[in-house]
Tab-separated table of C-alpha atoms in Angstrom:
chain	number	residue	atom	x	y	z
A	1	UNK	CA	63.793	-111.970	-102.052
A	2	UNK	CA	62.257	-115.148	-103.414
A	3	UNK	CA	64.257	-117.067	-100.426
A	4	UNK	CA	62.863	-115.001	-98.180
A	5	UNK	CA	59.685	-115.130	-99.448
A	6	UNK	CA	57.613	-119.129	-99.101
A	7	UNK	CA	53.941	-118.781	-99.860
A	8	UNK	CA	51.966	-122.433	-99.861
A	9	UNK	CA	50.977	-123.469	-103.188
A	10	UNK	CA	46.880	-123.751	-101.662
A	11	UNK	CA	45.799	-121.059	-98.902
A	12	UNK	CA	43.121	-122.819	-96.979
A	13	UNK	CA	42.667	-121.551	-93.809
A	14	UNK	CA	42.756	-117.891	-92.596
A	15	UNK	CA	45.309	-118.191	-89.988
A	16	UNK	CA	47.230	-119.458	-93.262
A	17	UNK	CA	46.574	-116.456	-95.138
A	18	UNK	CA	47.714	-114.347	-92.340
A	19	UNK	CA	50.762	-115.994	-91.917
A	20	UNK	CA	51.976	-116.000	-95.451
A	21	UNK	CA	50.560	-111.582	-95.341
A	22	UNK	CA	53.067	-111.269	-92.739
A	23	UNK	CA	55.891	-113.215	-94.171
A	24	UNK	CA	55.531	-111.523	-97.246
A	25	UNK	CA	55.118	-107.982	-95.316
A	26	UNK	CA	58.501	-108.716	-93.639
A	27	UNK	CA	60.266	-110.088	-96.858
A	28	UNK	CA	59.307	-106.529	-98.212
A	29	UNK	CA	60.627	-104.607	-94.972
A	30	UNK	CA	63.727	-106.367	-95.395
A	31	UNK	CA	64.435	-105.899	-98.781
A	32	UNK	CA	63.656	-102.261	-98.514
A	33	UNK	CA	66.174	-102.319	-95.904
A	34	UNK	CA	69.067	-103.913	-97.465
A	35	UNK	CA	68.512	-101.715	-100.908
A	36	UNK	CA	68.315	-97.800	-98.897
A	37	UNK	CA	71.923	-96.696	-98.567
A	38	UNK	CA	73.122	-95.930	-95.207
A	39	UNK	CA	71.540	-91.980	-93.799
A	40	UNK	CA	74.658	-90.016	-94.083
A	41	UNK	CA	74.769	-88.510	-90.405
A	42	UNK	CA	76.769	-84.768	-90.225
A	43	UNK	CA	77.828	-83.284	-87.019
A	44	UNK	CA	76.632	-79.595	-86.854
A	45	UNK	CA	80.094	-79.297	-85.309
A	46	UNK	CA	81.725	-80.465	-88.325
A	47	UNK	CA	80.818	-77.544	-90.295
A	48	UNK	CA	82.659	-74.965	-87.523
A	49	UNK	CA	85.979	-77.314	-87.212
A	50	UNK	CA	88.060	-74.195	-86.986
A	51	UNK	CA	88.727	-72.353	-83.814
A	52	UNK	CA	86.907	-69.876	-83.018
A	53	UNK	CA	84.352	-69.873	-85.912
A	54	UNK	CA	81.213	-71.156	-83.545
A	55	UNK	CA	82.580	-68.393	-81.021
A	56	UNK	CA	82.633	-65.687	-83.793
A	57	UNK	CA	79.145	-66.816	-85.283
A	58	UNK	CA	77.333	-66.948	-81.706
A	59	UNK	CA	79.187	-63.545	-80.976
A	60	UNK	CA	77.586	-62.356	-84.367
A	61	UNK	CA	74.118	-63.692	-83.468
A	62	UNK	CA	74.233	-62.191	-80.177
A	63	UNK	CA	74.887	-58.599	-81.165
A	64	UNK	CA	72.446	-58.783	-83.989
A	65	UNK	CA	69.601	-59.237	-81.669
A	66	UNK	CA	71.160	-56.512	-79.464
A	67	UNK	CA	70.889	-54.547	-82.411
A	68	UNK	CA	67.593	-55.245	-83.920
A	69	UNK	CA	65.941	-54.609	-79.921
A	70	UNK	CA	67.426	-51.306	-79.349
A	71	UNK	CA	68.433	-50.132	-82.693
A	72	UNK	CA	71.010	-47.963	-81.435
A	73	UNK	CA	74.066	-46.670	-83.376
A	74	UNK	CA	77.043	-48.429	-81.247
A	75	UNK	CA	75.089	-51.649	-80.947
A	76	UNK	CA	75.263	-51.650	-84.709
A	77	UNK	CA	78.887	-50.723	-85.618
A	78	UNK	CA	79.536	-53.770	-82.956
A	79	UNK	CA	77.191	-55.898	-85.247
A	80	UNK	CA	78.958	-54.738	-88.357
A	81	UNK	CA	82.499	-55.343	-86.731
A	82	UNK	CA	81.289	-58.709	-85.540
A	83	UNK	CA	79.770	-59.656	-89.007
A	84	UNK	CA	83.094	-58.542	-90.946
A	85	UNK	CA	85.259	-60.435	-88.865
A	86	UNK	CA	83.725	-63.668	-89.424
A	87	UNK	CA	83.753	-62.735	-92.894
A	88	UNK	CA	87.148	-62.681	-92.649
A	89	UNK	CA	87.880	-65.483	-90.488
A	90	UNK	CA	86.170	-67.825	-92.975
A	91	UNK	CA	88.152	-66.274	-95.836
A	92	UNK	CA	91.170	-67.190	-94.401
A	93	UNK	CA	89.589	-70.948	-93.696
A	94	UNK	CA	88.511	-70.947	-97.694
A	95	UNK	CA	92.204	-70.029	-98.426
A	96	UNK	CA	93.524	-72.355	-96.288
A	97	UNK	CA	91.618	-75.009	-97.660
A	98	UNK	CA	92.431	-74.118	-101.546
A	99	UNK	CA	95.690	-73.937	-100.709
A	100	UNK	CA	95.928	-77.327	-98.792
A	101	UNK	CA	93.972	-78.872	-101.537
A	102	UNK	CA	96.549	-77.034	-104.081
A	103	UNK	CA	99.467	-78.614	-102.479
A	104	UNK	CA	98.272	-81.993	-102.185
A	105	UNK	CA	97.846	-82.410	-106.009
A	106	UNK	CA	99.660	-84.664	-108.466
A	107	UNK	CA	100.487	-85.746	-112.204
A	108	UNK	CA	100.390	-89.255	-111.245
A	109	UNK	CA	98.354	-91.974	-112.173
A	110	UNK	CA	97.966	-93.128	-108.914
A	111	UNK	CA	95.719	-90.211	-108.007
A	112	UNK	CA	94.157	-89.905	-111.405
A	113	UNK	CA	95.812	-87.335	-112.420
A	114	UNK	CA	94.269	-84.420	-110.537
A	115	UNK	CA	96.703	-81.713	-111.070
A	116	UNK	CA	95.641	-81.932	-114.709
A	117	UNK	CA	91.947	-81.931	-113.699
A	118	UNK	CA	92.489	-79.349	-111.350
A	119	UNK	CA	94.483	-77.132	-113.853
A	120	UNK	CA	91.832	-77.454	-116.632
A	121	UNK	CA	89.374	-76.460	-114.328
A	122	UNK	CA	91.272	-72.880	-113.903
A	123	UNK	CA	92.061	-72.656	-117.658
A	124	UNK	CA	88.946	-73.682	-119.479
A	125	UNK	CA	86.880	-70.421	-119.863
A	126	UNK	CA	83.964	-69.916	-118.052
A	127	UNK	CA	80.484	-69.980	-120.630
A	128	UNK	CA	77.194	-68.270	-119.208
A	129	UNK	CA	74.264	-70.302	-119.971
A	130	UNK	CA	72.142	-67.736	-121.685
A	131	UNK	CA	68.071	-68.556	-121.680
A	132	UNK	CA	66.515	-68.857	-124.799
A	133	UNK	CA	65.017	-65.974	-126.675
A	134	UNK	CA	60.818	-66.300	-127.138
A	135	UNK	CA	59.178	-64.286	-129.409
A	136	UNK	CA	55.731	-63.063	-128.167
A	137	UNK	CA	53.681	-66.644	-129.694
A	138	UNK	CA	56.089	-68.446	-127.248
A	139	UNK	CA	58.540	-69.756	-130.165
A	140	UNK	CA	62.397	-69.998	-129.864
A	141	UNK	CA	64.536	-67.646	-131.835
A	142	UNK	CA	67.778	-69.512	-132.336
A	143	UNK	CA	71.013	-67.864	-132.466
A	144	UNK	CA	74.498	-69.023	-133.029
A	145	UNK	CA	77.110	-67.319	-131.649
């Protein structure tokens, strides 16, 4: 920044001034540039990668207005069939993915030793975070358990 940045010792005239504002102003946008990380960008299409899931969910959407306009029986049970298939359908995708992730695990240093992270994961017990009990002044009871 301070390369950037080369203000005259004595400011005399007001063009000066103005001058040494804006290099100062553009020092700043510049800097503020290089320090913001890049804007991660995400394709909406990224989230649907899987055939048929942007089908399914605009299928879905369409028979859910269908529905909620004429509020007939049949229009629903199609909503409901719609609805549980894509339900489904990303199931299977979740189970896929587990199961890819699963296989691609290894002891190995090399890849820091992720089927030992993964596996502690599964094993160590799951603790509820409980809130604390108040009593009615707004203290904390304390218990151990």
């Amino acid at each position: 920044m301070d390369e950037l940045i080369d203000v005259p010792d004595s400011i005399t005239t007001e063009n000066e001034l103005d001058s040494a504002v804006e290099l100062t102003t553009e020092a700043i946008k510049v800097a503020a540039k290089d320090s913001t990380p890049p804007a991660i960008t995400r394709n909406p299409t990224d989230l649907c990668q899987h055939v048929g899931v942007q089908e399914k969910l605009q299928e879905k959407r369409r028979l859910r207005r269908i529905w909620q306009s004429t509020r007939h029986p049949v229009d629903k049970r199609n909503f409901n069939r719609s609805a549980k298939e894509l339900t489904k359908l990303l199931e299977c995708i979740r189970d896929e993915s587990i199961s890819h992730y699963l296989e691609n695990l290894s002891p190995t240093d090399s890849t820091d030793y992720s089927l030992w992270r993964a596996t502690k994961r599964i094993v160590r017990p799951q603790n509820p975070v409980l809130p604390p009990i108040k009593k009615p002044d707004g203290a904390v009871i304390s218990v151990r358990i």
